[in-house]
Amino acid sequence: MTRLEPKQRTLWRHARLATFASPSGWDIIERGALIAEGDRIVWVGQEAQLPAASQVHTEVNLNGALVTPGLIDAHTHLVYGGDRAAEFELRLSGATYEQIARAGGGIRSTVRATRSADDASLLSAAANRARVLMNEGVTTVEIKSGYGLDAVHEARCLGVARRLAEQLPISVLTTSLGAHALPDEFSGRPDDYIDAVCQWLPQQHQAGLVDAVDVFCDTIGFTPAQTRRVFDAARALGLPVKLHAEQLSNQEGAALAASYGALSCDHLEHLSDTGLRAMRAAGSVAMLLPGAYYFIRETRLPPVQALRDAGVPIAIATDHNPGSSPALSLILMLNMACTLFRLTPEEAWRGVTVNAARALGLTDRGRLQVGLRADLALWDAEHPRELAYRFGHAPCLGSVHAGRPRNSVQPFIQPGTCS
Ligand code: NIG
Ligand code: FE
């Protein structure tokens, strides 16, 4: 007969907690404490109010460090081969992102590099990128396919994303983005390619590779009619959708995605009033991506005030990809969201915690609250606003994923004394 091991209970004490537990405000708890049991938070509050009989196995004195929910990067393209540094130079000498894409570069050049990379190198490159994110407190990441663009290579990239979560202490949600660009072999036949995308989706789903489905709906991507076909295929499988919408032009993609109950509509620089109203009605999250806005030197801003006025939740992500946002710092995105998009530091923080969780359809993380996952980020800072204020500097002391501290947190750990 097997005996169930009692779950590890850890007390994290002498912390300043930013819980984001209420719908607005930082919800700071000075001299706070948190108890994790297994992968869950079972107590959070002021240390002075800790129940007398709190039996724990381990006690960690955080010496006044700031603790926030583990960060969630809810829009990345982390799995790919090669880079696009030469394309960056081309853009600096005058070519636009769109011109390079139309000339066969852009996403399609990364597709060539990805197809020729073997699984091991795709995995190690993606793992290195994930580690950089994790070193700044990221505990959950969404990863899209979209650089394979055929059944075999798309499945391979999704498989690499799944394997990442087995190898590293990070949660991964996968998104199938076969409709990211038209691969060379389907040149002039976008509808045939969409047929293929819709055909391989059930296989990917059956193999457990897909948590959500995305499309790039734009002049250099796919039309709303083609997007609709991919969304119908997703709906038939019960998979949630999201959309790269209104990044370079207004295709009324956000309204279309919202009509399928999209988790999020992403980019949105060209969002129309119709799209915004549809997103509000559907409860879709506005996923703003300041890294891509900055890197491709967009000049049109997403309609932040209108989103705010409508009460549409706003999330922020790195959009890490080799072409439009080779950024690997979600903390830098806080500053860019404030400086470029005029978000408040609190809105930016909610964008990488509670609203980012919502953009992934997750209700078990993004706040420090009893019953939620013990995913924490620890900072050498007095207040979270400092992390949105500085740039090029993210004083992360470590993180805790599903109740388990990463190595960098170990120096804080003192032998348990209160069990
Ligand atoms: O989110 N817009 C489409 N997809 C990516 C860019 C991908 C690439 O350029 O490789 C984005 O910006
Ligand atoms: Fe993207």
Short mmCIF file of C-alpha atoms and ligand atoms in Angstrom, two decimals:
data_model
loop_
_atom_site.label_atom_id
_atom_site.label_comp_id
_atom_site.label_asym_id
_atom_site.label_seq_id
_atom_site.Cartn_x
_atom_site.Cartn_y
_atom_site.Cartn_z
CA MET A 1 0.00 0.00 0.00
CA THR A 2 1.39 3.40 -0.92
CA ARG A 3 1.28 6.16 1.63
CA LEU A 4 0.47 9.65 0.40
CA GLU A 5 3.35 12.00 1.22
CA PRO A 6 2.09 15.12 2.99
CA LYS A 7 2.38 18.15 0.73
CA GLN A 8 5.31 20.44 1.48
CA ARG A 9 4.23 23.55 3.36
CA THR A 10 6.50 26.56 3.00
CA LEU A 11 6.18 29.84 4.84
CA TRP A 12 7.51 32.87 2.96
CA ARG A 13 7.83 35.63 5.53
CA HIS A 14 9.09 39.17 6.01
CA ALA A 15 7.94 40.16 2.53
CA ARG A 16 6.23 43.13 0.96
CA LEU A 17 3.45 41.53 -1.07
CA ALA A 18 1.79 43.12 -4.11
CA THR A 19 -1.19 40.81 -4.44
CA PHE A 20 -3.38 42.43 -7.17
CA ALA A 21 -6.24 40.68 -5.38
CA SER A 22 -8.84 43.44 -5.87
CA PRO A 23 -10.06 44.70 -9.24
CA SER A 24 -7.89 47.83 -8.90
CA GLY A 25 -4.99 49.07 -6.81
CA TRP A 26 -1.69 47.42 -6.00
CA ASP A 27 -2.98 45.66 -2.88
CA ILE A 28 0.30 45.97 -1.04
CA ILE A 29 0.68 44.06 2.22
CA GLU A 30 3.56 45.40 4.29
CA ARG A 31 5.40 42.92 6.47
CA GLY A 32 3.47 40.20 4.73
CA ALA A 33 3.65 36.43 4.72
CA LEU A 34 2.43 33.67 2.46
CA ILE A 35 2.11 29.94 3.01
CA ALA A 36 2.31 27.58 0.06
CA GLU A 37 1.17 23.97 0.35
CA GLY A 38 2.29 21.90 -2.61
CA ASP A 39 1.68 24.12 -5.61
CA ARG A 40 -1.05 26.29 -3.99
CA ILE A 41 -1.22 29.38 -1.82
CA VAL A 42 -3.05 28.42 1.37
CA TRP A 43 -2.55 31.57 3.42
CA VAL A 44 -1.65 35.17 2.60
CA GLY A 45 -1.73 38.23 4.85
CA GLN A 46 0.15 40.24 7.44
CA GLU A 47 2.80 38.26 9.22
CA ALA A 48 1.50 39.46 12.58
CA GLN A 49 -1.77 37.71 11.78
CA LEU A 50 -0.30 34.33 10.93
CA PRO A 51 -2.40 31.66 12.63
CA ALA A 52 -0.53 30.45 15.71
CA ALA A 53 -0.72 26.82 14.66
CA SER A 54 0.76 27.30 11.16
CA GLN A 55 2.79 24.15 10.85
CA VAL A 56 5.29 24.39 7.99
CA HIS A 57 8.21 22.29 6.76
CA THR A 58 10.30 25.20 5.53
CA GLU A 59 10.44 28.83 6.47
CA VAL A 60 11.97 31.46 4.21
CA ASN A 61 12.84 34.91 5.51
CA LEU A 62 12.70 37.22 2.49
CA ASN A 63 14.31 40.10 4.39
CA GLY A 64 11.80 42.63 3.17
CA ALA A 65 11.93 41.67 -0.53
CA LEU A 66 9.01 42.57 -2.77
CA VAL A 67 6.90 39.60 -3.86
CA THR A 68 4.55 39.76 -6.85
CA PRO A 69 2.64 37.09 -8.72
CA GLY A 70 4.91 35.22 -11.13
CA LEU A 71 4.89 37.07 -14.44
CA ILE A 72 2.95 35.73 -17.42
CA ASP A 73 4.21 36.36 -20.95
CA ALA A 74 1.01 35.59 -22.85
CA HIS A 75 2.17 36.17 -26.44
CA THR A 76 5.48 34.81 -27.72
CA HIS A 77 6.89 33.01 -30.75
CA LEU A 78 9.74 31.40 -28.81
CA VAL A 79 10.47 28.40 -31.07
CA TYR A 80 12.33 29.19 -34.29
CA GLY A 81 15.65 28.82 -36.08
CA GLY A 82 18.03 31.58 -37.17
CA ASP A 83 17.67 35.29 -36.62
CA ARG A 84 16.78 38.37 -38.66
CA ALA A 85 19.63 40.73 -37.79
CA ALA A 86 20.38 41.30 -41.51
CA GLU A 87 16.74 42.25 -42.04
CA PHE A 88 17.09 44.74 -39.18
CA GLU A 89 19.94 46.38 -41.11
CA LEU A 90 17.83 46.44 -44.27
CA ARG A 91 15.02 48.16 -42.40
CA LEU A 92 17.45 50.72 -41.03
CA SER A 93 18.45 51.60 -44.56
CA GLY A 94 14.86 52.22 -45.59
CA ALA A 95 13.03 48.95 -46.38
CA THR A 96 9.79 48.45 -44.46
CA TYR A 97 8.73 45.31 -42.56
CA GLU A 98 5.95 44.85 -45.10
CA GLN A 99 8.23 45.26 -48.17
CA ILE A 100 10.69 42.69 -46.81
CA ALA A 101 7.85 40.24 -46.17
CA ARG A 102 6.45 40.70 -49.70
CA ALA A 103 9.92 40.12 -51.15
CA GLY A 104 10.09 36.65 -49.56
CA GLY A 105 11.99 37.67 -46.41
CA GLY A 106 10.37 38.26 -43.05
CA ILE A 107 8.45 35.34 -41.56
CA ARG A 108 9.23 33.12 -44.57
CA SER A 109 12.99 33.49 -44.05
CA THR A 110 12.55 32.28 -40.47
CA VAL A 111 10.48 29.38 -41.82
CA ARG A 112 13.43 28.27 -43.95
CA ALA A 113 15.79 28.46 -40.94
CA THR A 114 13.31 26.64 -38.69
CA ARG A 115 12.66 23.79 -41.11
CA SER A 116 16.37 23.16 -41.48
CA ALA A 117 17.07 23.17 -37.73
CA ASP A 118 16.91 19.82 -35.91
CA ASP A 119 14.73 19.26 -32.83
CA ALA A 120 17.65 19.43 -30.41
CA SER A 121 18.82 22.83 -31.61
CA LEU A 122 15.28 24.22 -31.73
CA LEU A 123 14.76 23.03 -28.17
CA SER A 124 18.04 24.35 -26.81
CA ALA A 125 17.57 27.77 -28.46
CA ALA A 126 14.00 28.01 -27.12
CA ALA A 127 15.14 26.87 -23.66
CA ASN A 128 17.84 29.55 -23.60
CA ARG A 129 15.24 32.17 -24.46
CA ALA A 130 12.84 30.83 -21.84
CA ARG A 131 15.61 31.00 -19.20
CA VAL A 132 16.15 34.67 -19.95
CA LEU A 133 12.43 35.31 -19.39
CA MET A 134 12.48 33.19 -16.22
CA ASN A 135 15.42 35.16 -14.85
CA GLU A 136 13.07 38.12 -14.76
CA GLY A 137 10.28 36.41 -12.87
CA VAL A 138 8.29 34.81 -15.71
CA THR A 139 6.60 31.61 -14.53
CA THR A 140 4.09 31.09 -17.38
CA VAL A 141 4.68 31.59 -21.09
CA GLU A 142 2.49 31.18 -24.15
CA ILE A 143 4.34 29.87 -27.20
CA LYS A 144 2.99 29.97 -30.74
CA SER A 145 3.99 27.84 -33.69
CA GLY A 146 4.02 29.60 -37.05
CA TYR A 147 7.53 29.10 -38.39
CA GLY A 148 7.02 25.55 -39.62
CA LEU A 149 4.05 26.14 -41.93
CA ASP A 150 3.53 22.51 -42.85
CA ALA A 151 2.05 19.61 -40.91
CA VAL A 152 5.38 18.09 -39.89
CA HIS A 153 7.24 21.25 -38.91
CA GLU A 154 4.29 22.90 -37.16
CA ALA A 155 3.81 19.79 -35.02
CA ARG A 156 7.55 19.67 -34.37
CA CYS A 157 7.59 23.27 -33.09
CA LEU A 158 4.55 22.69 -30.86
CA GLY A 159 6.22 19.54 -29.54
CA VAL A 160 9.35 21.54 -28.70
CA ALA A 161 7.19 24.02 -26.78
CA ARG A 162 5.60 21.17 -24.80
CA ARG A 163 9.03 19.66 -24.05
CA LEU A 164 10.22 22.99 -22.70
CA ALA A 165 7.70 22.69 -19.88
CA GLU A 166 9.01 19.21 -19.06
CA GLN A 167 12.60 20.44 -18.88
CA LEU A 168 12.24 23.79 -17.16
CA PRO A 169 10.28 25.05 -14.15
CA ILE A 170 7.90 27.11 -16.26
CA SER A 171 4.30 26.56 -17.41
CA VAL A 172 3.83 26.60 -21.18
CA LEU A 173 0.60 27.14 -23.10
CA THR A 174 0.79 26.36 -26.79
CA THR A 175 -0.96 28.13 -29.64
CA SER A 176 -1.21 26.74 -33.15
CA LEU A 177 -0.45 29.54 -35.63
CA GLY A 178 -0.22 27.66 -38.91
CA ALA A 179 -1.94 30.65 -40.56
CA HIS A 180 0.99 32.96 -39.85
CA ALA A 181 2.25 33.41 -43.42
CA LEU A 182 1.87 31.73 -46.79
CA PRO A 183 4.69 29.21 -47.28
CA ASP A 184 6.53 29.32 -50.63
CA GLU A 185 5.08 25.99 -51.81
CA PHE A 186 1.56 27.45 -51.65
CA SER A 187 2.50 30.69 -53.40
CA GLY A 188 -0.60 32.16 -55.08
CA ARG A 189 -2.86 29.55 -53.41
CA PRO A 190 -3.70 30.92 -49.96
CA ASP A 191 -7.07 29.17 -49.82
CA ASP A 192 -5.45 25.81 -50.49
CA TYR A 193 -3.02 26.53 -47.68
CA ILE A 194 -5.88 27.36 -45.31
CA ASP A 195 -7.43 23.98 -46.29
CA ALA A 196 -4.19 22.34 -45.20
CA VAL A 197 -4.09 24.28 -41.90
CA CYS A 198 -7.66 23.19 -41.14
CA GLN A 199 -6.80 19.60 -41.99
CA TRP A 200 -3.81 19.25 -39.71
CA LEU A 201 -5.40 21.01 -36.74
CA PRO A 202 -7.36 17.90 -35.57
CA GLN A 203 -4.14 15.84 -35.67
CA GLN A 204 -2.27 18.42 -33.60
CA HIS A 205 -5.17 18.54 -31.19
CA GLN A 206 -5.33 14.77 -30.88
CA ALA A 207 -1.62 14.68 -30.14
CA GLY A 208 -2.23 17.07 -27.23
CA LEU A 209 -0.18 19.82 -28.83
CA VAL A 210 -2.69 22.69 -28.90
CA ASP A 211 -4.19 24.90 -26.21
CA ALA A 212 -5.46 27.64 -28.55
CA VAL A 213 -5.52 28.70 -32.22
CA ASP A 214 -4.28 31.98 -33.70
CA VAL A 215 -4.16 33.58 -37.18
CA PHE A 216 -2.26 36.56 -38.59
CA CYS A 217 -5.09 38.53 -40.18
CA ASP A 218 -3.59 41.37 -42.23
CA THR A 219 -2.61 42.43 -45.75
CA ILE A 220 0.58 40.34 -45.52
CA GLY A 221 -1.21 37.59 -43.60
CA PHE A 222 -4.67 36.13 -44.20
CA THR A 223 -8.05 37.66 -45.01
CA PRO A 224 -10.97 37.74 -42.59
CA ALA A 225 -12.70 35.04 -44.69
CA GLN A 226 -9.64 32.77 -44.40
CA THR A 227 -9.38 33.58 -40.70
CA ARG A 228 -13.00 32.55 -40.25
CA ARG A 229 -12.31 29.14 -41.78
CA VAL A 230 -9.47 28.49 -39.34
CA PHE A 231 -11.65 29.65 -36.45
CA ASP A 232 -14.45 27.30 -37.57
CA ALA A 233 -11.96 24.42 -37.51
CA ALA A 234 -10.86 25.46 -34.01
CA ARG A 235 -14.43 25.76 -32.81
CA ALA A 236 -15.26 22.29 -34.13
CA LEU A 237 -12.51 20.96 -31.84
CA GLY A 238 -13.58 23.09 -28.87
CA LEU A 239 -10.34 25.08 -28.99
CA PRO A 240 -10.30 28.76 -27.98
CA VAL A 241 -9.09 31.34 -30.49
CA LYS A 242 -7.10 34.55 -30.45
CA LEU A 243 -5.93 36.81 -33.28
CA HIS A 244 -3.03 38.91 -34.53
CA ALA A 245 -5.46 41.71 -35.34
CA GLU A 246 -5.20 45.23 -36.76
CA GLN A 247 -1.39 45.34 -36.49
CA LEU A 248 -0.56 46.95 -39.86
CA SER A 249 -4.06 47.76 -41.12
CA ASN A 250 -7.69 47.52 -40.06
CA GLN A 251 -9.26 44.28 -41.34
CA GLU A 252 -12.01 44.25 -38.70
CA GLY A 253 -10.26 41.15 -37.44
CA ALA A 254 -10.91 41.99 -33.80
CA ALA A 255 -14.68 42.03 -34.37
CA LEU A 256 -14.43 38.70 -36.17
CA ALA A 257 -12.33 37.14 -33.42
CA ALA A 258 -14.67 38.52 -30.76
CA SER A 259 -17.61 36.88 -32.53
CA TYR A 260 -15.82 33.57 -31.81
CA GLY A 261 -15.37 34.57 -28.15
CA ALA A 262 -11.63 35.21 -28.63
CA LEU A 263 -9.51 35.04 -25.49
CA SER A 264 -7.53 38.00 -26.79
CA CYS A 265 -7.01 40.24 -29.78
CA ASP A 266 -3.37 41.16 -30.13
CA HIS A 267 -1.47 44.26 -31.41
CA LEU A 268 -4.55 46.46 -32.18
CA GLU A 269 -2.80 49.63 -33.37
CA HIS A 270 -5.51 49.95 -36.06
CA LEU A 271 -8.46 48.82 -33.93
CA SER A 272 -11.80 50.37 -34.98
CA ASP A 273 -14.71 51.36 -32.74
CA THR A 274 -16.64 48.37 -34.08
CA GLY A 275 -13.81 46.06 -33.08
CA LEU A 276 -13.54 47.61 -29.66
CA ARG A 277 -17.26 47.29 -28.98
CA ALA A 278 -17.22 43.66 -30.10
CA MET A 279 -14.26 42.91 -27.84
CA ARG A 280 -16.02 44.48 -24.89
CA ALA A 281 -19.16 42.45 -25.52
CA ALA A 282 -17.17 39.21 -25.85
CA GLY A 283 -14.89 39.89 -22.87
CA SER A 284 -11.77 39.54 -25.04
CA VAL A 285 -8.51 40.88 -23.64
CA ALA A 286 -6.61 43.58 -25.56
CA MET A 287 -3.06 42.24 -25.82
CA LEU A 288 -0.76 45.20 -26.43
CA LEU A 289 2.74 44.53 -27.71
CA PRO A 290 5.00 47.54 -27.22
CA GLY A 291 8.12 45.64 -28.34
CA ALA A 292 6.75 45.15 -31.87
CA TYR A 293 5.38 48.70 -31.98
CA TYR A 294 8.84 50.01 -31.09
CA PHE A 295 10.91 47.66 -33.21
CA ILE A 296 9.05 48.12 -36.48
CA ARG A 297 8.72 51.81 -35.72
CA GLU A 298 4.95 51.91 -35.82
CA THR A 299 3.59 55.39 -35.42
CA ARG A 300 -0.06 54.66 -34.83
CA LEU A 301 -0.84 53.97 -31.19
CA PRO A 302 -3.36 51.40 -29.99
CA PRO A 303 -6.47 53.21 -28.67
CA VAL A 304 -5.55 52.86 -25.00
CA GLN A 305 -7.93 55.49 -23.64
CA ALA A 306 -10.88 54.01 -25.55
CA LEU A 307 -10.01 50.51 -24.29
CA ARG A 308 -9.77 51.86 -20.76
CA ASP A 309 -13.07 53.77 -21.05
CA ALA A 310 -14.79 50.65 -22.37
CA GLY A 311 -13.39 48.54 -19.54
CA VAL A 312 -11.63 46.13 -21.91
CA PRO A 313 -8.89 44.36 -19.89
CA ILE A 314 -5.41 45.19 -21.18
CA ALA A 315 -2.51 42.72 -21.18
CA ILE A 316 1.12 43.25 -22.17
CA ALA A 317 3.55 40.71 -23.63
CA THR A 318 6.99 40.57 -25.25
CA ASP A 319 5.70 39.11 -28.56
CA HIS A 320 9.20 37.63 -28.65
CA ASN A 321 9.95 36.71 -32.28
CA PRO A 322 12.95 37.19 -34.57
CA GLY A 323 11.32 39.74 -36.90
CA SER A 324 9.20 42.31 -35.14
CA SER A 325 10.20 41.96 -31.48
CA PRO A 326 13.44 40.17 -30.57
CA ALA A 327 12.86 41.21 -26.96
CA LEU A 328 13.29 38.89 -23.99
CA SER A 329 12.42 41.18 -21.11
CA LEU A 330 8.84 41.36 -19.93
CA ILE A 331 9.98 43.90 -17.32
CA LEU A 332 11.23 46.17 -20.12
CA MET A 333 7.77 45.86 -21.70
CA LEU A 334 6.29 47.40 -18.53
CA ASN A 335 8.36 50.52 -19.10
CA MET A 336 7.61 50.59 -22.83
CA ALA A 337 3.87 50.15 -22.22
CA CYS A 338 3.97 53.16 -19.89
CA THR A 339 6.27 55.35 -21.96
CA LEU A 340 4.99 54.53 -25.45
CA PHE A 341 1.34 53.63 -24.76
CA ARG A 342 0.79 55.77 -21.65
CA LEU A 343 -0.40 52.92 -19.48
CA THR A 344 -0.10 53.56 -15.77
CA PRO A 345 2.49 51.37 -14.02
CA GLU A 346 -0.37 49.58 -12.28
CA GLU A 347 -2.14 48.90 -15.59
CA ALA A 348 1.12 47.60 -17.04
CA TRP A 349 1.61 45.29 -14.04
CA ARG A 350 -1.94 43.99 -14.28
CA GLY A 351 -1.13 43.39 -17.95
CA VAL A 352 1.59 40.88 -17.10
CA THR A 353 -0.23 39.24 -14.19
CA VAL A 354 -3.99 39.10 -13.74
CA ASN A 355 -5.00 40.21 -17.26
CA ALA A 356 -2.31 38.08 -18.89
CA ALA A 357 -3.78 35.06 -17.07
CA ARG A 358 -7.20 35.95 -18.40
CA ALA A 359 -5.78 36.25 -21.94
CA LEU A 360 -4.75 32.60 -21.60
CA GLY A 361 -8.10 31.54 -20.15
CA LEU A 362 -6.44 30.80 -16.79
CA THR A 363 -8.14 31.56 -13.50
CA ASP A 364 -5.61 29.88 -11.22
CA ARG A 365 -2.80 32.46 -11.35
CA GLY A 366 -1.94 36.12 -11.79
CA ARG A 367 -2.76 37.20 -8.21
CA LEU A 368 -1.52 36.29 -4.76
CA GLN A 369 -4.63 34.75 -3.29
CA VAL A 370 -5.60 31.68 -1.34
CA GLY A 371 -6.40 28.80 -3.67
CA LEU A 372 -4.31 30.09 -6.57
CA ARG A 373 -0.99 28.65 -7.71
CA ALA A 374 2.09 29.52 -5.72
CA ASP A 375 3.82 31.19 -8.68
CA LEU A 376 5.85 34.08 -7.26
CA ALA A 377 8.47 36.58 -8.39
CA LEU A 378 10.85 38.13 -5.85
CA TRP A 379 12.35 41.56 -6.36
CA ASP A 380 14.94 43.82 -4.83
CA ALA A 381 12.57 46.78 -4.91
CA GLU A 382 10.28 48.60 -2.52
CA HIS A 383 7.32 48.97 -4.86
CA PRO A 384 6.35 47.35 -8.18
CA ARG A 385 6.15 50.77 -9.85
CA GLU A 386 9.96 50.92 -9.65
CA LEU A 387 10.17 48.02 -12.07
CA ALA A 388 8.11 49.92 -14.64
CA TYR A 389 10.15 53.06 -14.06
CA ARG A 390 13.68 51.77 -14.58
CA PHE A 391 14.65 50.24 -17.89
CA GLY A 392 17.51 47.95 -18.78
CA HIS A 393 17.50 46.87 -15.16
CA ALA A 394 15.32 44.19 -13.59
CA PRO A 395 16.37 43.41 -10.02
CA CYS A 396 14.85 39.93 -9.84
CA LEU A 397 15.97 37.93 -6.81
CA GLY A 398 14.36 34.72 -7.93
CA SER A 399 11.06 33.03 -8.53
CA VAL A 400 8.85 30.24 -7.28
CA HIS A 401 7.05 27.99 -9.75
CA ALA A 402 4.17 25.85 -8.49
CA GLY A 403 5.45 26.22 -4.94
CA ARG A 404 9.02 25.26 -5.85
CA PRO A 405 11.77 27.86 -5.56
CA ARG A 406 14.26 28.13 -8.38
CA ASN A 407 17.95 27.91 -7.45
CA SER A 408 18.42 31.62 -7.15
CA VAL A 409 15.99 31.75 -4.22
CA GLN A 410 17.99 29.25 -2.17
CA PRO A 411 20.18 31.83 -0.38
CA PHE A 412 17.05 33.09 1.32
CA ILE A 413 16.13 29.72 2.66
CA GLN A 414 16.78 29.06 6.31
CA PRO A 415 16.15 25.72 7.95
CA GLY A 416 12.54 25.34 9.08
CA THR A 417 12.03 26.41 12.67
CA CYS A 418 8.33 26.67 13.25
CA SER A 419 7.06 23.15 12.59
O1 NIG B 1 3.51 39.24 -33.73
N1 NIG B 1 2.59 39.82 -37.02
C1 NIG B 1 2.88 38.68 -37.15
N2 NIG B 1 3.65 37.93 -36.37
C2 NIG B 1 4.70 38.41 -35.55
C3 NIG B 1 5.91 38.75 -36.33
C4 NIG B 1 6.56 37.55 -36.82
C5 NIG B 1 7.82 37.78 -37.57
O2 NIG B 1 8.09 38.88 -38.12
O3 NIG B 1 8.59 36.81 -37.62
C6 NIG B 1 4.25 39.53 -34.65
O4 NIG B 1 4.61 40.72 -34.80
FE FE B 2 3.01 37.87 -32.48
#
